[in-house]
CSV table of C-alpha atoms and ligand atoms in Angstrom, one decimal:
chain,number,residue,atom,x,y,z
A,1,MET,CA,16.7,24.3,-0.5
A,2,ARG,CA,15.3,20.6,-0.1
A,3,ILE,CA,15.2,19.4,-3.9
A,4,ASP,CA,14.6,15.7,-4.8
A,5,LEU,CA,14.5,14.8,-8.7
A,6,HIS,CA,13.1,11.1,-9.3
A,7,ALA,CA,9.7,10.0,-8.2
A,8,HIS,CA,7.0,7.8,-9.1
A,9,SER,CA,3.0,8.5,-9.2
A,10,THR,CA,0.3,6.2,-10.5
A,11,ALA,CA,1.0,7.3,-14.2
A,12,SER,CA,4.1,3.8,-13.3
A,13,ASP,CA,4.5,1.8,-10.2
A,14,GLY,CA,3.5,5.4,-7.3
A,15,THR,CA,0.6,4.9,-5.2
A,16,LEU,CA,-0.2,9.0,-5.3
A,17,THR,CA,-2.0,10.4,-8.4
A,18,PRO,CA,0.5,13.0,-10.2
A,19,ALA,CA,-1.8,15.8,-7.9
A,20,GLY,CA,-1.1,13.4,-4.5
A,21,LEU,CA,2.9,13.6,-4.6
A,22,VAL,CA,3.1,17.1,-5.8
A,23,ALA,CA,1.3,17.8,-2.2
A,24,ALA,CA,3.2,15.1,-0.9
A,25,GLY,CA,6.4,17.2,-1.8
A,26,ALA,CA,5.2,20.1,-0.7
A,27,GLU,CA,3.9,18.6,2.8
A,28,ALA,CA,7.8,16.9,3.1
A,29,GLY,CA,8.9,20.3,2.3
A,30,LEU,CA,10.5,20.6,-0.7
A,31,ASP,CA,11.1,23.5,-2.7
A,32,VAL,CA,11.3,21.1,-6.2
A,33,LEU,CA,10.0,17.9,-7.4
A,34,ALA,CA,11.0,15.9,-10.2
A,35,ILE,CA,7.6,14.1,-11.4
A,36,THR,CA,9.9,10.8,-13.2
A,37,ASP,CA,7.2,8.2,-14.0
A,38,HIS,CA,8.5,5.1,-16.4
A,39,ASP,CA,8.3,5.5,-20.2
A,40,THR,CA,5.7,8.3,-19.1
A,41,THR,CA,4.8,12.1,-19.3
A,42,ALA,CA,1.3,11.4,-18.6
A,43,GLY,CA,1.4,12.7,-15.2
A,44,TRP,CA,3.0,15.5,-16.0
A,45,ALA,CA,-0.5,17.6,-16.6
A,46,PRO,CA,-2.1,16.6,-13.6
A,47,ALA,CA,0.7,17.2,-11.7
A,48,GLY,CA,0.8,20.2,-12.9
A,49,GLU,CA,-2.3,21.6,-12.8
A,50,ALA,CA,-1.6,20.7,-8.4
A,51,ARG,CA,1.1,21.9,-8.1
A,52,PRO,CA,1.1,23.8,-4.5
A,53,ALA,CA,2.4,28.4,-5.3
A,54,GLY,CA,5.9,27.5,-3.5
A,55,LEU,CA,6.5,24.2,-5.0
A,56,ALA,CA,8.8,24.0,-8.3
A,57,LEU,CA,8.4,21.1,-10.5
A,58,VAL,CA,10.2,19.0,-13.2
A,59,ARG,CA,8.4,17.3,-15.2
A,60,GLY,CA,10.7,14.4,-15.8
A,61,ALA,CA,10.3,10.1,-17.0
A,62,GLU,CA,12.5,7.5,-15.9
A,63,LEU,CA,13.1,5.6,-19.2
A,64,SER,CA,13.6,1.4,-19.5
A,65,CYS,CA,17.5,0.8,-21.6
A,66,ARG,CA,19.2,-1.7,-22.7
A,67,TRP,CA,23.0,-2.1,-22.8
A,68,TYR,CA,23.5,-4.6,-25.8
A,69,GLY,CA,27.8,-4.1,-25.1
A,70,ARG,CA,27.4,-7.0,-23.1
A,71,SER,CA,25.4,-10.7,-23.5
A,72,PRO,CA,23.0,-10.9,-22.1
A,73,ALA,CA,22.2,-7.1,-22.5
A,74,ILE,CA,22.4,-5.4,-19.5
A,75,PRO,CA,18.8,-3.5,-18.0
A,76,LEU,CA,20.1,0.6,-16.7
A,77,HIS,CA,17.7,3.4,-15.9
A,78,LEU,CA,18.0,6.4,-17.8
A,79,LEU,CA,15.9,9.9,-15.9
A,80,ALA,CA,15.5,12.8,-18.6
A,81,TYR,CA,14.7,15.7,-17.4
A,82,LEU,CA,12.7,18.9,-19.6
A,83,PHE,CA,12.2,17.8,-22.7
A,84,ASP,CA,9.5,18.1,-25.1
A,85,PRO,CA,7.0,15.9,-24.7
A,86,THR,CA,5.4,15.6,-28.1
A,87,ALA,CA,9.2,15.4,-29.9
A,88,PRO,CA,7.7,12.4,-32.4
A,89,ALA,CA,10.4,10.0,-32.1
A,90,LEU,CA,10.6,9.9,-28.0
A,91,VAL,CA,7.0,9.8,-28.2
A,92,ALA,CA,7.2,6.8,-30.3
A,93,GLU,CA,10.3,5.4,-28.2
A,94,LEU,CA,7.8,5.9,-25.4
A,95,ALA,CA,5.1,4.0,-26.2
A,96,ARG,CA,6.8,1.5,-27.9
A,97,VAL,CA,8.3,0.5,-24.2
A,98,ARG,CA,5.0,0.4,-22.7
A,99,GLY,CA,3.6,-1.6,-25.0
A,100,SER,CA,6.8,-3.6,-24.6
A,101,ARG,CA,5.8,-3.4,-20.9
A,102,GLU,CA,2.4,-4.9,-20.7
A,103,GLU,CA,3.6,-7.9,-23.2
A,104,ARG,CA,5.6,-8.8,-20.6
A,105,ALA,CA,3.0,-8.4,-17.7
A,106,ARG,CA,1.0,-10.4,-20.2
A,107,ARG,CA,3.7,-13.2,-20.2
A,108,THR,CA,4.3,-13.1,-16.4
A,109,VAL,CA,0.6,-13.7,-15.8
A,110,GLU,CA,0.8,-16.7,-18.1
A,111,ARG,CA,3.4,-17.8,-16.6
A,112,LEU,CA,2.6,-17.5,-13.5
A,113,ARG,CA,-1.4,-18.9,-13.6
A,114,ALA,CA,0.7,-22.5,-15.5
A,115,ASP,CA,2.1,-23.4,-12.3
A,116,GLY,CA,-0.6,-23.3,-10.4
A,117,VAL,CA,-1.4,-19.0,-9.0
A,118,ASP,CA,-4.2,-17.8,-9.2
A,119,VAL,CA,-3.7,-14.5,-10.4
A,120,THR,CA,-4.9,-12.6,-13.7
A,121,TRP,CA,-4.0,-10.0,-16.2
A,122,ASP,CA,-7.2,-8.0,-15.7
A,123,GLU,CA,-6.8,-7.4,-12.0
A,124,VAL,CA,-3.1,-6.5,-12.4
A,125,ARG,CA,-3.9,-4.4,-15.0
A,126,GLY,CA,-6.6,-2.8,-12.9
A,127,TYR,CA,-3.6,-2.7,-10.7
A,128,ALA,CA,-2.0,-0.3,-12.9
A,129,ALA,CA,-4.9,1.9,-13.5
A,130,GLY,CA,-3.7,3.2,-16.5
A,131,GLY,CA,-0.8,3.7,-16.1
A,132,THR,CA,2.8,2.7,-17.3
A,133,VAL,CA,2.3,-1.1,-16.0
A,134,GLY,CA,4.9,-2.4,-14.4
A,135,ARG,CA,6.6,-5.5,-11.4
A,136,PRO,CA,5.4,-3.7,-8.9
A,137,HIS,CA,1.7,-4.4,-10.2
A,138,VAL,CA,2.3,-8.2,-10.3
A,139,ALA,CA,3.6,-7.5,-7.0
A,140,LEU,CA,0.6,-6.5,-5.4
A,141,ALA,CA,-1.4,-9.4,-6.8
A,142,LEU,CA,1.3,-11.7,-5.6
A,143,ILE,CA,0.3,-9.9,-2.0
A,144,ARG,CA,-3.4,-10.1,-3.1
A,145,ALA,CA,-3.2,-13.9,-3.7
A,146,GLY,CA,-1.3,-14.4,0.2
A,147,LEU,CA,1.5,-16.0,-1.4
A,148,VAL,CA,4.1,-13.0,-0.4
A,149,ALA,CA,4.0,-10.7,2.3
A,150,ASP,CA,5.3,-7.2,0.7
A,151,THR,CA,7.0,-5.9,-2.5
A,152,ASP,CA,10.2,-6.2,-1.9
A,153,GLU,CA,9.6,-10.1,-1.0
A,154,ALA,CA,7.4,-10.1,-4.9
A,155,PHE,CA,11.4,-9.5,-6.1
A,156,GLU,CA,13.0,-12.3,-4.9
A,157,ASP,CA,14.3,-14.7,-6.3
A,158,ARG,CA,11.7,-17.4,-6.3
A,159,TRP,CA,9.7,-14.7,-7.3
A,160,LEU,CA,9.7,-11.4,-10.1
A,161,GLY,CA,13.2,-11.1,-8.5
A,162,GLU,CA,14.9,-13.7,-11.4
A,163,ARG,CA,12.4,-17.3,-11.7
A,164,TYR,CA,9.1,-14.7,-13.0
A,165,ARG,CA,11.4,-11.7,-14.4
A,166,LEU,CA,11.0,-12.5,-17.7
A,167,PRO,CA,12.5,-9.6,-20.6
A,168,LYS,CA,11.2,-5.9,-22.3
A,169,GLU,CA,12.9,-4.4,-25.1
A,170,ASP,CA,13.8,-1.5,-23.7
A,171,THR,CA,15.6,1.1,-26.1
A,172,ASP,CA,18.4,0.9,-26.3
A,173,VAL,CA,20.7,3.2,-23.8
A,174,PHE,CA,22.6,5.6,-26.7
A,175,ALA,CA,19.3,5.7,-28.7
A,176,ALA,CA,18.3,7.4,-25.4
A,177,VAL,CA,20.6,9.5,-24.4
A,178,ARG,CA,20.6,10.9,-27.9
A,179,LEU,CA,16.8,10.9,-28.2
A,180,VAL,CA,16.1,12.6,-24.6
A,181,ARG,CA,19.1,15.8,-26.1
A,182,GLU,CA,16.9,15.6,-29.4
A,183,ALA,CA,14.5,16.5,-27.2
A,184,GLY,CA,15.6,19.2,-25.5
A,185,GLY,CA,16.1,17.0,-22.2
A,186,VAL,CA,18.9,16.2,-19.6
A,187,PRO,CA,19.8,12.6,-19.5
A,188,VAL,CA,20.6,11.5,-15.7
A,189,PHE,CA,21.9,8.1,-15.0
A,190,ALA,CA,19.5,6.3,-12.0
A,191,HIS,CA,21.3,4.6,-9.4
A,192,PRO,CA,24.1,2.9,-12.1
A,193,ARG,CA,25.4,1.1,-9.4
A,194,ALA,CA,22.3,-0.3,-7.6
A,195,THR,CA,23.7,-4.4,-7.2
A,196,LYS,CA,20.7,-6.2,-5.9
A,197,ARG,CA,18.8,-4.7,-8.5
A,198,GLY,CA,20.6,-7.6,-10.3
A,199,THR,CA,24.0,-6.6,-12.6
A,200,VAL,CA,25.5,-3.0,-13.2
A,201,VAL,CA,27.5,-2.2,-16.3
A,202,PRO,CA,31.4,-0.7,-16.1
A,203,ASP,CA,32.4,2.3,-15.7
A,204,SER,CA,33.7,2.3,-18.7
A,205,LEU,CA,30.3,2.5,-20.8
A,206,ILE,CA,29.5,5.2,-18.0
A,207,VAL,CA,32.7,7.0,-19.7
A,208,GLU,CA,31.2,6.4,-23.3
A,209,LEU,CA,28.0,7.5,-22.2
A,210,ALA,CA,29.1,10.6,-21.2
A,211,ALA,CA,31.3,10.8,-24.5
A,212,ALA,CA,27.6,10.8,-26.1
A,213,GLY,CA,26.4,12.7,-24.0
A,214,LEU,CA,24.1,12.0,-20.5
A,215,PHE,CA,24.3,14.6,-19.0
A,216,GLY,CA,24.3,13.5,-15.1
A,217,LEU,CA,24.8,10.8,-11.8
A,218,GLU,CA,22.8,9.9,-9.9
A,219,ALA,CA,25.2,9.0,-6.7
A,220,ASP,CA,23.0,9.6,-3.1
A,221,HIS,CA,19.8,6.5,-4.2
A,222,GLU,CA,18.5,4.4,-1.3
A,223,ALA,CA,20.1,1.4,-3.3
A,224,HIS,CA,23.6,2.7,-3.0
A,225,SER,CA,26.2,1.6,-0.7
A,226,PRO,CA,28.0,5.0,1.5
A,227,ALA,CA,30.8,3.2,-1.0
A,228,GLU,CA,28.6,3.2,-3.8
A,229,ARG,CA,28.0,6.7,-3.5
A,230,GLU,CA,31.5,8.2,-2.9
A,231,HIS,CA,32.3,6.1,-6.1
A,232,VAL,CA,29.8,7.4,-8.3
A,233,ARG,CA,30.4,10.9,-6.9
A,234,GLY,CA,33.8,10.7,-8.0
A,235,LEU,CA,33.1,9.0,-11.4
A,236,ALA,CA,31.3,11.9,-12.2
A,237,ALA,CA,33.4,15.3,-10.8
A,238,GLU,CA,36.7,13.0,-13.3
A,239,LEU,CA,34.2,13.1,-16.1
A,240,GLY,CA,33.3,16.6,-15.6
A,241,LEU,CA,29.2,14.9,-15.6
A,242,VAL,CA,26.8,16.7,-12.3
A,243,VAL,CA,25.8,14.5,-9.1
A,244,THR,CA,22.6,14.0,-8.4
A,245,GLY,CA,20.6,12.2,-5.3
A,246,SER,CA,16.5,11.5,-4.8
A,247,SER,CA,14.4,9.2,-3.0
A,248,ASP,CA,13.3,7.5,-6.1
A,249,PHE,CA,9.8,7.8,-4.5
A,250,HIS,CA,7.1,5.1,-5.0
A,251,GLY,CA,4.7,5.6,-2.2
A,252,SER,CA,3.2,2.7,-0.5
A,253,HIS,CA,6.2,0.6,-2.9
A,254,LYS,CA,8.8,1.1,-1.2
A,255,GLN,CA,10.1,2.8,2.3
A,256,VAL,CA,11.9,5.9,1.0
A,257,LYS,CA,10.1,8.8,1.5
A,258,LEU,CA,10.3,12.6,0.1
A,259,GLY,CA,13.2,14.3,0.1
A,260,ALA,CA,14.8,11.1,1.9
A,261,PHE,CA,17.9,12.3,-0.8
A,262,THR,CA,19.1,15.4,-1.9
A,263,THR,CA,20.1,17.8,-4.5
A,264,GLU,CA,23.1,20.3,-4.5
A,265,PRO,CA,21.0,23.5,-6.0
A,266,ALA,CA,24.2,24.3,-8.5
A,267,ALA,CA,23.6,20.1,-9.8
A,268,PHE,CA,19.6,21.6,-10.4
A,269,GLU,CA,20.7,25.1,-11.5
A,270,ALA,CA,23.0,23.2,-14.2
A,271,ILE,CA,20.1,20.7,-15.5
A,272,VAL,CA,17.4,23.5,-16.1
A,273,ALA,CA,20.8,25.5,-17.8
A,274,ALA,CA,21.1,22.3,-20.5
A,275,ALA,CA,17.3,22.0,-21.0
A,276,SER,CA,15.7,23.2,-23.3
A,277,GLY,CA,12.2,21.2,-23.4
A,278,VAL,CA,10.0,22.8,-21.2
A,279,PRO,CA,10.7,25.0,-18.7
A,280,VAL,CA,11.1,24.1,-15.1
A,281,LEU,CA,7.6,25.2,-13.4
A,282,GLY,CA,6.9,27.7,-10.8
A,283,PRO,CA,7.8,29.3,-8.1
B,301,AMP,P1,9.5,-2.8,-13.9
B,301,AMP,O1,10.6,-1.7,-14.2
B,301,AMP,O2,8.6,-3.2,-14.2
B,301,AMP,O3,10.6,-4.1,-14.7
B,301,AMP,O4,9.9,-2.6,-13.4
B,301,AMP,C1,10.7,-2.2,-11.5
B,301,AMP,C2,10.1,-1.6,-10.5
B,301,AMP,O5,10.5,-2.5,-9.5
B,301,AMP,C3,11.4,-0.5,-10.1
B,301,AMP,O6,10.9,0.7,-10.9
B,301,AMP,C4,10.7,-0.5,-9.0
B,301,AMP,O7,10.0,0.1,-8.8
B,301,AMP,C5,10.7,-1.7,-8.3
B,301,AMP,N1,12.0,-2.7,-7.7
B,301,AMP,C6,13.1,-2.7,-8.3
B,301,AMP,N2,13.5,-3.4,-7.5
B,301,AMP,C7,12.3,-4.2,-5.9
B,301,AMP,C8,12.9,-4.4,-5.2
B,301,AMP,N3,13.8,-5.4,-4.8
B,301,AMP,N4,12.2,-4.7,-4.5
B,301,AMP,C9,10.8,-3.6,-4.3
B,301,AMP,N5,10.8,-3.3,-5.0
B,301,AMP,C10,11.5,-3.2,-6.4
B,302,FE,FE1,9.5,2.1,-10.3
B,303,FE,FE1,14.5,3.5,-11.2
B,304,ZN,ZN1,13.1,5.9,-10.1
């Protein structure tokens, strides 16, 4: 069984459509693939309709969260699986965060323009193509303007990594765990030790989140060193959390391939057993 529980489509900052993503999942030899776009379930229906017969589809999302226990607050990502996509409180919160993302992208463009950089909001919005807008769409505008060679360079400190990194109004992480659970979903902390993306939270927060309903930790991820993967595994074992591994595939916005990291069948089965929002689709 090859199980990849974290992938993005054009519903957020991936470059394959939801239909293209499930086709690529089958092509890559996966048995199970989760679609986890940032702060949206817009890809669920088209991915479900296009699902190849041999591929099981886990419907999920990656929620933009923040821990307010430090100043400044620390951003983090929560994967949410198999939740009810009509649960009113969660639906409202996802819409609010998407609105904040749009606001942030507009302000980022304004700041770039104020510094003489030739990018426009219309262009960035066009790259997002109706999906959740994110910094990778601003990165495309910087690439088009000839200012950076690729997405990685666009995320360096002098661009979107620091100088033009504006905050968005993310969901409090404890509220997010509660909303996902109330919607019958299963929350898993995405790449909890991804130090290259910024400050990571202390293990003491993960202990608190486990008590608050967190179900798992993503250990095997390209942003974790082998030592960090081991550390996350140890923490999960201590806290009785499941461990996942996934590619966090974004199409051509990143180098990583579907199935580059995978999840053990037992962990996947535990997630499915804990969920009551929507079922896994097929086979
Ligand atoms: P946002 O959610 O809009 O703040 O943008 C974060 C997204 O940008 C992540 O989900 C990744 O897709 C991408 N990203 C973050 N850091 C990097 C990086 N160092 N290089 C390339 N892409 C990145
Ligand atoms: Fe992303
Ligand atoms: Fe993430
Ligand atoms: Zn992701």
